[in-house]
Short mmCIF file of C-alpha atoms and ligand atoms in Angstrom, two decimals:
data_model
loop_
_atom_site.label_atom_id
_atom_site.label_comp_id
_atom_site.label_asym_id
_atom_site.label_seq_id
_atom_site.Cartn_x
_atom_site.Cartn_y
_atom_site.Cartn_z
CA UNK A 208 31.43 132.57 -1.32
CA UNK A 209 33.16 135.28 0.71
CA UNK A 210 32.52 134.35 4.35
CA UNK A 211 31.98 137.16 7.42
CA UNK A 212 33.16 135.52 10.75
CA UNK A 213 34.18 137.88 13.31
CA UNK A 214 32.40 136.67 16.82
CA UNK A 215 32.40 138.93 19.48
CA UNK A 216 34.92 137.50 21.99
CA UNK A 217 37.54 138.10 18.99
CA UNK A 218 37.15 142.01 19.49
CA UNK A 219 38.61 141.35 22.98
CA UNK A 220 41.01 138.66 22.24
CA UNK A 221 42.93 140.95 20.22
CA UNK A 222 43.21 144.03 21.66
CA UNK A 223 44.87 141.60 24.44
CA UNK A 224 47.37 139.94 21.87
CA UNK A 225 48.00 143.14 20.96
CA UNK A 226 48.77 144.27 24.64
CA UNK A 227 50.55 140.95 25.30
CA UNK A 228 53.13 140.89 22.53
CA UNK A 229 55.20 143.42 24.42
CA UNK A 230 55.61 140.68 27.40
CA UNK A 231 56.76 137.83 25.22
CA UNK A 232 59.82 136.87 23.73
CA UNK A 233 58.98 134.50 20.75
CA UNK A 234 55.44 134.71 18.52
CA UNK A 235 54.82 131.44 17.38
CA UNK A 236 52.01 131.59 14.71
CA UNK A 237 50.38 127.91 14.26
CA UNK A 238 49.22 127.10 10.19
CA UNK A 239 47.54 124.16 8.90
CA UNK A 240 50.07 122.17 7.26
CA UNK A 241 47.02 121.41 4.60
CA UNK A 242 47.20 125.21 3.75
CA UNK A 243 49.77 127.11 5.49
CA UNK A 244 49.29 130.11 3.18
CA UNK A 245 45.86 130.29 3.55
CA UNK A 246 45.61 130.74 7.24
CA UNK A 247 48.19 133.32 7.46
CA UNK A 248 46.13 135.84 8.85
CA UNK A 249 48.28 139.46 8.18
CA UNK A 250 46.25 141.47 10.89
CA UNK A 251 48.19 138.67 13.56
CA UNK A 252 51.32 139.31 11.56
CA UNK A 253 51.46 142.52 12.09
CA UNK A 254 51.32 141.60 15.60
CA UNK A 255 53.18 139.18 15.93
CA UNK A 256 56.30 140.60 13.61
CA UNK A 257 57.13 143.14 16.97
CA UNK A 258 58.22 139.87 18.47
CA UNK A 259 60.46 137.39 17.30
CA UNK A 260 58.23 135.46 14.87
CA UNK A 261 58.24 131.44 14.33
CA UNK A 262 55.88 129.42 12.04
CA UNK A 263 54.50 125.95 12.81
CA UNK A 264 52.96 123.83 10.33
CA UNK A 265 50.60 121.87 13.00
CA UNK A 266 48.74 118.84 11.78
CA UNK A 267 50.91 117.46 9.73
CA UNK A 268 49.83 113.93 10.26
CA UNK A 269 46.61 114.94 7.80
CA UNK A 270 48.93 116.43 5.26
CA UNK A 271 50.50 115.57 1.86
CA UNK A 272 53.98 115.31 3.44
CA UNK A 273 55.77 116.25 -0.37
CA UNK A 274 53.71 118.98 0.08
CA UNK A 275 54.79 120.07 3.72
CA UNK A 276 58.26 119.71 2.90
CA UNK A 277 58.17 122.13 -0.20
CA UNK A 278 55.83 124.77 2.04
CA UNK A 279 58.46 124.48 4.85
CA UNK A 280 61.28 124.95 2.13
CA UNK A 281 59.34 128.15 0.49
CA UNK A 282 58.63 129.79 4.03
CA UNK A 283 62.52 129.28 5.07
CA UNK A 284 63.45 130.85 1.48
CA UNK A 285 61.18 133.80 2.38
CA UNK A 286 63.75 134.33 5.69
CA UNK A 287 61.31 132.80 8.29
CA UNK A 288 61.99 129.90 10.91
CA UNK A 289 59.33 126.86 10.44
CA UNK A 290 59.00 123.41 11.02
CA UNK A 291 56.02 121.25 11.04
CA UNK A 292 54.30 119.11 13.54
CA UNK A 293 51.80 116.74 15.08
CA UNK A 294 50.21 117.96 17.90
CA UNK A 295 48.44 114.56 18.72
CA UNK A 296 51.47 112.60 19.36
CA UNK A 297 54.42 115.29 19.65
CA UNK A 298 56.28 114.30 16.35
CA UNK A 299 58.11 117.56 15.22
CA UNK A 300 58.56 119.14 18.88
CA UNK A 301 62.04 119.11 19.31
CA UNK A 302 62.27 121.10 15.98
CA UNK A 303 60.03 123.75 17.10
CA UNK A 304 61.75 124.17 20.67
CA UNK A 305 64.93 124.22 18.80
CA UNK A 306 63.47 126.90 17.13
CA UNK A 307 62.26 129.04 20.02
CA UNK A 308 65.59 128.96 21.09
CA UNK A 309 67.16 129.99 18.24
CA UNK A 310 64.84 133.12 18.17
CA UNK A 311 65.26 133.90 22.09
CA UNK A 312 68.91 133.51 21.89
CA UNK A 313 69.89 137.08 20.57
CA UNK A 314 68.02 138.44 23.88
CA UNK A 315 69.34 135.97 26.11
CA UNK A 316 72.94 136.87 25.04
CA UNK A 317 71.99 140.64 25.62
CA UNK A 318 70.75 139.35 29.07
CA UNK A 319 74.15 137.20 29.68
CA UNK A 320 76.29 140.60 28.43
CA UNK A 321 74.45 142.41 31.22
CA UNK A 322 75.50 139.94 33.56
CA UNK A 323 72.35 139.21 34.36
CA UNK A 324 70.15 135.80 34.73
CA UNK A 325 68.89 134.50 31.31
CA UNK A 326 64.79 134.26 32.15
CA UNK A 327 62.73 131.63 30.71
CA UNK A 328 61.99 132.65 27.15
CA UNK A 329 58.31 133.74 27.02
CA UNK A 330 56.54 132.63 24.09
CA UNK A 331 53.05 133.50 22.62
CA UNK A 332 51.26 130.49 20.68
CA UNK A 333 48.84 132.51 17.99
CA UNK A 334 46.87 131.60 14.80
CA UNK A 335 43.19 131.27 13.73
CA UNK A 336 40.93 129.00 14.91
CA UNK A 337 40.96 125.24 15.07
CA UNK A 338 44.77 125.57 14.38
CA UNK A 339 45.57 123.48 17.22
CA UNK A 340 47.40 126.19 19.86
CA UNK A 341 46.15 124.49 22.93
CA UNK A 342 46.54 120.88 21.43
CA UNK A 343 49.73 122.09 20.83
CA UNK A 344 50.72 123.46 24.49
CA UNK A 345 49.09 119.79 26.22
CA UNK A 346 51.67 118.00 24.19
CA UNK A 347 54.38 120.05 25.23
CA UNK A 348 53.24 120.07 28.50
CA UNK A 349 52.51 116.48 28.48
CA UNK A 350 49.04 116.83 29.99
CA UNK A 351 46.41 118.69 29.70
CA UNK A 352 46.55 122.42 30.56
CA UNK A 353 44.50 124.15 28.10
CA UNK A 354 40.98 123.37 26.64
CA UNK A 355 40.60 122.02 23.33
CA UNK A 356 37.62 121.18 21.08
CA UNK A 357 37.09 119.88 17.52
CA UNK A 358 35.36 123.40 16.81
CA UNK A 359 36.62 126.74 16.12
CA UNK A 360 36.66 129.44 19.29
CA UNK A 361 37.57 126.98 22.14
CA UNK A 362 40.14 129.17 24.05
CA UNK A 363 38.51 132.46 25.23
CA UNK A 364 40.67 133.94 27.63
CA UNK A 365 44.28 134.16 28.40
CA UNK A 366 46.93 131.49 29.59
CA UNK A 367 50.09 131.56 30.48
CA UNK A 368 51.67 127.40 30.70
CA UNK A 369 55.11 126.65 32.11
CA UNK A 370 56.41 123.85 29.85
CA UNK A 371 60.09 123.66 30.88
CA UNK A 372 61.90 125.37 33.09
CA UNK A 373 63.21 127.72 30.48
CA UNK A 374 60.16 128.39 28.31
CA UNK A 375 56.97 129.93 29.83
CA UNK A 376 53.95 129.50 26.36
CA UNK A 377 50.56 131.84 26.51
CA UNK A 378 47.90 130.45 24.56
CA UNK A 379 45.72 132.26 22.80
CA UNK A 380 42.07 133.03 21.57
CA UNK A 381 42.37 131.55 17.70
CA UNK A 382 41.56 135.44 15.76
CA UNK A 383 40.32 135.59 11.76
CA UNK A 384 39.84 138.43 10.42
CA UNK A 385 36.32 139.76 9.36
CA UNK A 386 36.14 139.06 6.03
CA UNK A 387 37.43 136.64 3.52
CA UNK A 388 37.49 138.18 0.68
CA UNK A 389 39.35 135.35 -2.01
CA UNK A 390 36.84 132.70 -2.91
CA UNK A 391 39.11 129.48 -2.70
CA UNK A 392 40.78 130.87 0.77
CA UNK A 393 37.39 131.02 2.45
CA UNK A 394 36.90 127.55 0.88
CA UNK A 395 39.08 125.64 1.84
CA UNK A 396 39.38 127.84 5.58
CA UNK A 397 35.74 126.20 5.53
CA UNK A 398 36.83 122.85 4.96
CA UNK A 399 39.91 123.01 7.59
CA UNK A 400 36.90 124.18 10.63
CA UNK A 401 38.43 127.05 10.77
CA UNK A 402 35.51 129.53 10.53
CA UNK A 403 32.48 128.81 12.19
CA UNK A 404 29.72 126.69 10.68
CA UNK A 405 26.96 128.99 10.18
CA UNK A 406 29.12 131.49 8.04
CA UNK A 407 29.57 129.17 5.38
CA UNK A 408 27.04 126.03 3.25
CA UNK A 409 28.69 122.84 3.55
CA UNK A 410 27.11 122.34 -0.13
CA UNK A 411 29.35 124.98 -2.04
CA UNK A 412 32.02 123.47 0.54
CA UNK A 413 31.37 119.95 -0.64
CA UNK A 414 31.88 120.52 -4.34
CA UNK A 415 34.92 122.45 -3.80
CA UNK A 416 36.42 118.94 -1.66
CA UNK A 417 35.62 116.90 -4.52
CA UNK A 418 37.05 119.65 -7.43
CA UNK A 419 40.14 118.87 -5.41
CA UNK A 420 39.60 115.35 -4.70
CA UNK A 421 39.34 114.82 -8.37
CA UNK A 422 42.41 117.01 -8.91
CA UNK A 423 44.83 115.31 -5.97
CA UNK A 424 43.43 112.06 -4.48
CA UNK A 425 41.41 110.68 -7.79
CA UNK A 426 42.14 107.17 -6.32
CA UNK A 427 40.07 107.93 -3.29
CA UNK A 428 37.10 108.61 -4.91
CA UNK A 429 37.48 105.30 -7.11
CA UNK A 430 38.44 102.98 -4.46
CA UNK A 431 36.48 104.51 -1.69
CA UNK A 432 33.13 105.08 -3.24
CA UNK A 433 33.75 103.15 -6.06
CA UNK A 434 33.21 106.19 -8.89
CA UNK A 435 34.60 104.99 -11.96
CA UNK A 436 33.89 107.62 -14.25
CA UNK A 437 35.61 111.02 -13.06
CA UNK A 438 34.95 113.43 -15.71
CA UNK A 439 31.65 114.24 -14.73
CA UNK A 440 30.54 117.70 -12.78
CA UNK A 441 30.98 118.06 -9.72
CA UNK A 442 27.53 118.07 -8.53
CA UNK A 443 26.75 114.65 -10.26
CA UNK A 444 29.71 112.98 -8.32
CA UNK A 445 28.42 113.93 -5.14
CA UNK A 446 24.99 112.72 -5.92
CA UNK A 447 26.99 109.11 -7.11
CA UNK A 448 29.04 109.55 -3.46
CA UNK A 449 25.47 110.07 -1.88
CA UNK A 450 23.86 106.86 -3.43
CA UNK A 451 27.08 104.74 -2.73
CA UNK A 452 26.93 105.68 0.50
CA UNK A 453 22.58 105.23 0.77
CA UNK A 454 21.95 107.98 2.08
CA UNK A 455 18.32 108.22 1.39
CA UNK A 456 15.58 110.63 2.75
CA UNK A 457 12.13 109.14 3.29
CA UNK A 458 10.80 109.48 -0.16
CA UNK A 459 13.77 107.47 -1.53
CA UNK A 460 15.60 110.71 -2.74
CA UNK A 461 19.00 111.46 -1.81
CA UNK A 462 19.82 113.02 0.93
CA UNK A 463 22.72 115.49 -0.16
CA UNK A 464 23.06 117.02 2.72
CA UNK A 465 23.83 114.13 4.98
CA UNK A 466 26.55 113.43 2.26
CA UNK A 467 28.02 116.69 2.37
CA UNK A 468 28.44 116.47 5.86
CA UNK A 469 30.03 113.05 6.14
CA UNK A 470 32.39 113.42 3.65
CA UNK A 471 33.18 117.10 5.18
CA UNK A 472 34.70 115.20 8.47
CA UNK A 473 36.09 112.47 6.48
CA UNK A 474 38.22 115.10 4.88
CA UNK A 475 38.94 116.76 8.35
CA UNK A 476 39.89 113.52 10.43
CA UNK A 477 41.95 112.29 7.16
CA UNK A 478 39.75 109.80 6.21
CA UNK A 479 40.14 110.89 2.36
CA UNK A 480 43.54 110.71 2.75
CA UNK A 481 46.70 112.86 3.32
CA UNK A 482 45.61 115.72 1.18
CA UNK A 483 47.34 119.42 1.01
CA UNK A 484 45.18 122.51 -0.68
CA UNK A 485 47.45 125.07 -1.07
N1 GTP B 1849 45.24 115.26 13.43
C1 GTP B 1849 45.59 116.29 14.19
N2 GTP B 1849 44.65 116.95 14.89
C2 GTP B 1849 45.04 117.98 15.66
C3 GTP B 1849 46.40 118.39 15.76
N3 GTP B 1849 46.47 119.46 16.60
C4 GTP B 1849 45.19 119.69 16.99
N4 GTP B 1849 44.33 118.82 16.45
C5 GTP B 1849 42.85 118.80 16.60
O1 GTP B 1849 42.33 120.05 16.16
C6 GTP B 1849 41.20 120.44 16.92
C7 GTP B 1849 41.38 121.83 17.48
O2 GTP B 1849 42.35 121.83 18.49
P1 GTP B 1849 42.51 122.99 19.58
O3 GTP B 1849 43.80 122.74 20.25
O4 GTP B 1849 41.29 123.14 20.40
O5 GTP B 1849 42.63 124.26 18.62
P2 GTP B 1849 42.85 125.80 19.04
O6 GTP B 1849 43.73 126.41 18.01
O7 GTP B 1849 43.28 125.90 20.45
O8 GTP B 1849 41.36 126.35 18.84
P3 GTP B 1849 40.67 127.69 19.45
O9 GTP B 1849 40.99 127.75 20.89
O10 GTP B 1849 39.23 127.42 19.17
O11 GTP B 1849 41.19 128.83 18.66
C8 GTP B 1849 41.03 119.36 18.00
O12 GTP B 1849 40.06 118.45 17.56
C9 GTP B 1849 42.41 118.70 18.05
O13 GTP B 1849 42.35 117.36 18.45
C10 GTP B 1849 47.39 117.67 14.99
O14 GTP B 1849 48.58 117.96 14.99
N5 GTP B 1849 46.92 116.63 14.25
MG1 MG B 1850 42.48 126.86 22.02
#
């Protein structure tokens, strides 16, 4: 399935990243702690590298924390600053303002050596969609500022948020780039609600949750909906899901599709358990 998901307000949001970067201090780039590789999106990178770049793992509440740690552990061996954290409650924070400091301070020494007044750092919250940038900024903020929504392409225009007084955050637009061209990526960017619903089929979707619900939660598929037998295709496990669960169209045949989009947002609100893809 390679998925094409470029909306038209995406044209415009980043041509004013673009012209934004040279205001801010800090880039912090937001990934799913589920699949922080996967939602690296290199067209932001390059924008984001002529700042000071710093990576948040956001959601990490829904994640395999093993997992987390050994992502964080490979993007710090690659030279970057990361940390992960929950947006919902504001576990993790303290890390990631630690780390906008570290990245500001070279400047604000320059600043200090000038003899001039160190500035509140400026800092640009980026990523794709759904990633959680203006969850992110309310929790700082500690109420809520910017719009958020449980679908990509929430935040269309600009905002700047004071947060402290010595760090000044500009959410973003989340911006994808227009075509996915790896099958599993767009996958599993599918599964996260990161693209947009009508560029992908939540049926292809659904077989690739249970491939890796077989592979890394087997125990929620036998204790949840009570499959017992495991080595069986794909398809015929979501038809055994489907019948567990009675969903039934009119005729008394299963209604697939109502499966595949319940256990869709079980996945995405962790109701399948803490469960990393990358
Ligand atoms: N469990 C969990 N959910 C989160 C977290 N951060 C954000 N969310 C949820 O993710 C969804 C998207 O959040 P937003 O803050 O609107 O995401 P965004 O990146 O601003 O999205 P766009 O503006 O559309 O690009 C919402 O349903 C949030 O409640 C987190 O750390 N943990
Ligand atoms: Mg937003």
């Amino acid at each position: 399935m390679s998925i094409n998901w470029y909306p038209g307000h995406m044209v415009k949001a980043r041509r004013e990243i673009e012209e934004n970067i040279k205001l801010v201090d800090v880039a912090l780039v937001l990934l799913d702690a589920r699949a922080p590789f996967s939602c690296r999106n290199q067209d932001l990178e390059r924008i984001a590298r002529k700042s000071k770049m710093v990576f948040v793992l956001n959601k990490r509440d829904l994640a395999d924390p093993a997992m987390t740690r050994k992502y964080v552990a490979s993007l710090k061996k690659q030279g970057h600053l990361v940390a992960a954290m929950d947006s919902t409650n504001g576990k993790g924070g303290a890390d990631i303002l630690a780390l906008i400091q570290e990245a500001y301070q070279p400047k604000a020494q320059l600043m200090q050596d000038k003899g001039r007044r160190v500035r509140a750092s400026r800092v640009m919250v980026m990523g794709v969609p759904n990633i959680g940038k203006s969850t992110f900024l309310n929790c700082l903020v500690g109420k809520k500022m910017a719009r958020t929504g449980a679908k990509p392409g929430i935040t269309r225009g600009k905002q700047w948020v004071r947060v402290r007084e010595d760090i000044e955050f500009l959410d973003t637009p989340g911006l994808m780039w227009p075509k996915i061209d790896i099958e599993e990526q767009g996958l599993k960017l599918a599964l996260l609600n990161i693209v947009g619903e009508k560029a992908y089929s939540e049926y292809e979707v659904s077989l690739y949750l249970i491939r890796m619900l077989k592979e890394k939660a087997p125990q929620t598929l036998q204790n949840k909906f009570m499959i017992n037998e495991l080595n069986l295709p794909d398809e015929e496990i979501l038809a055994q899901i489907s019948r567990k669960l009675g969903h039934l169209l009119k005729g008394g045949s299963l209604d697939i599709d109502k499966t595949c989009t319940a256990i869709i947002q079980d996945f995405r609100k962790g109701k399948l358990g803490r469960i990393s893809l990358d």
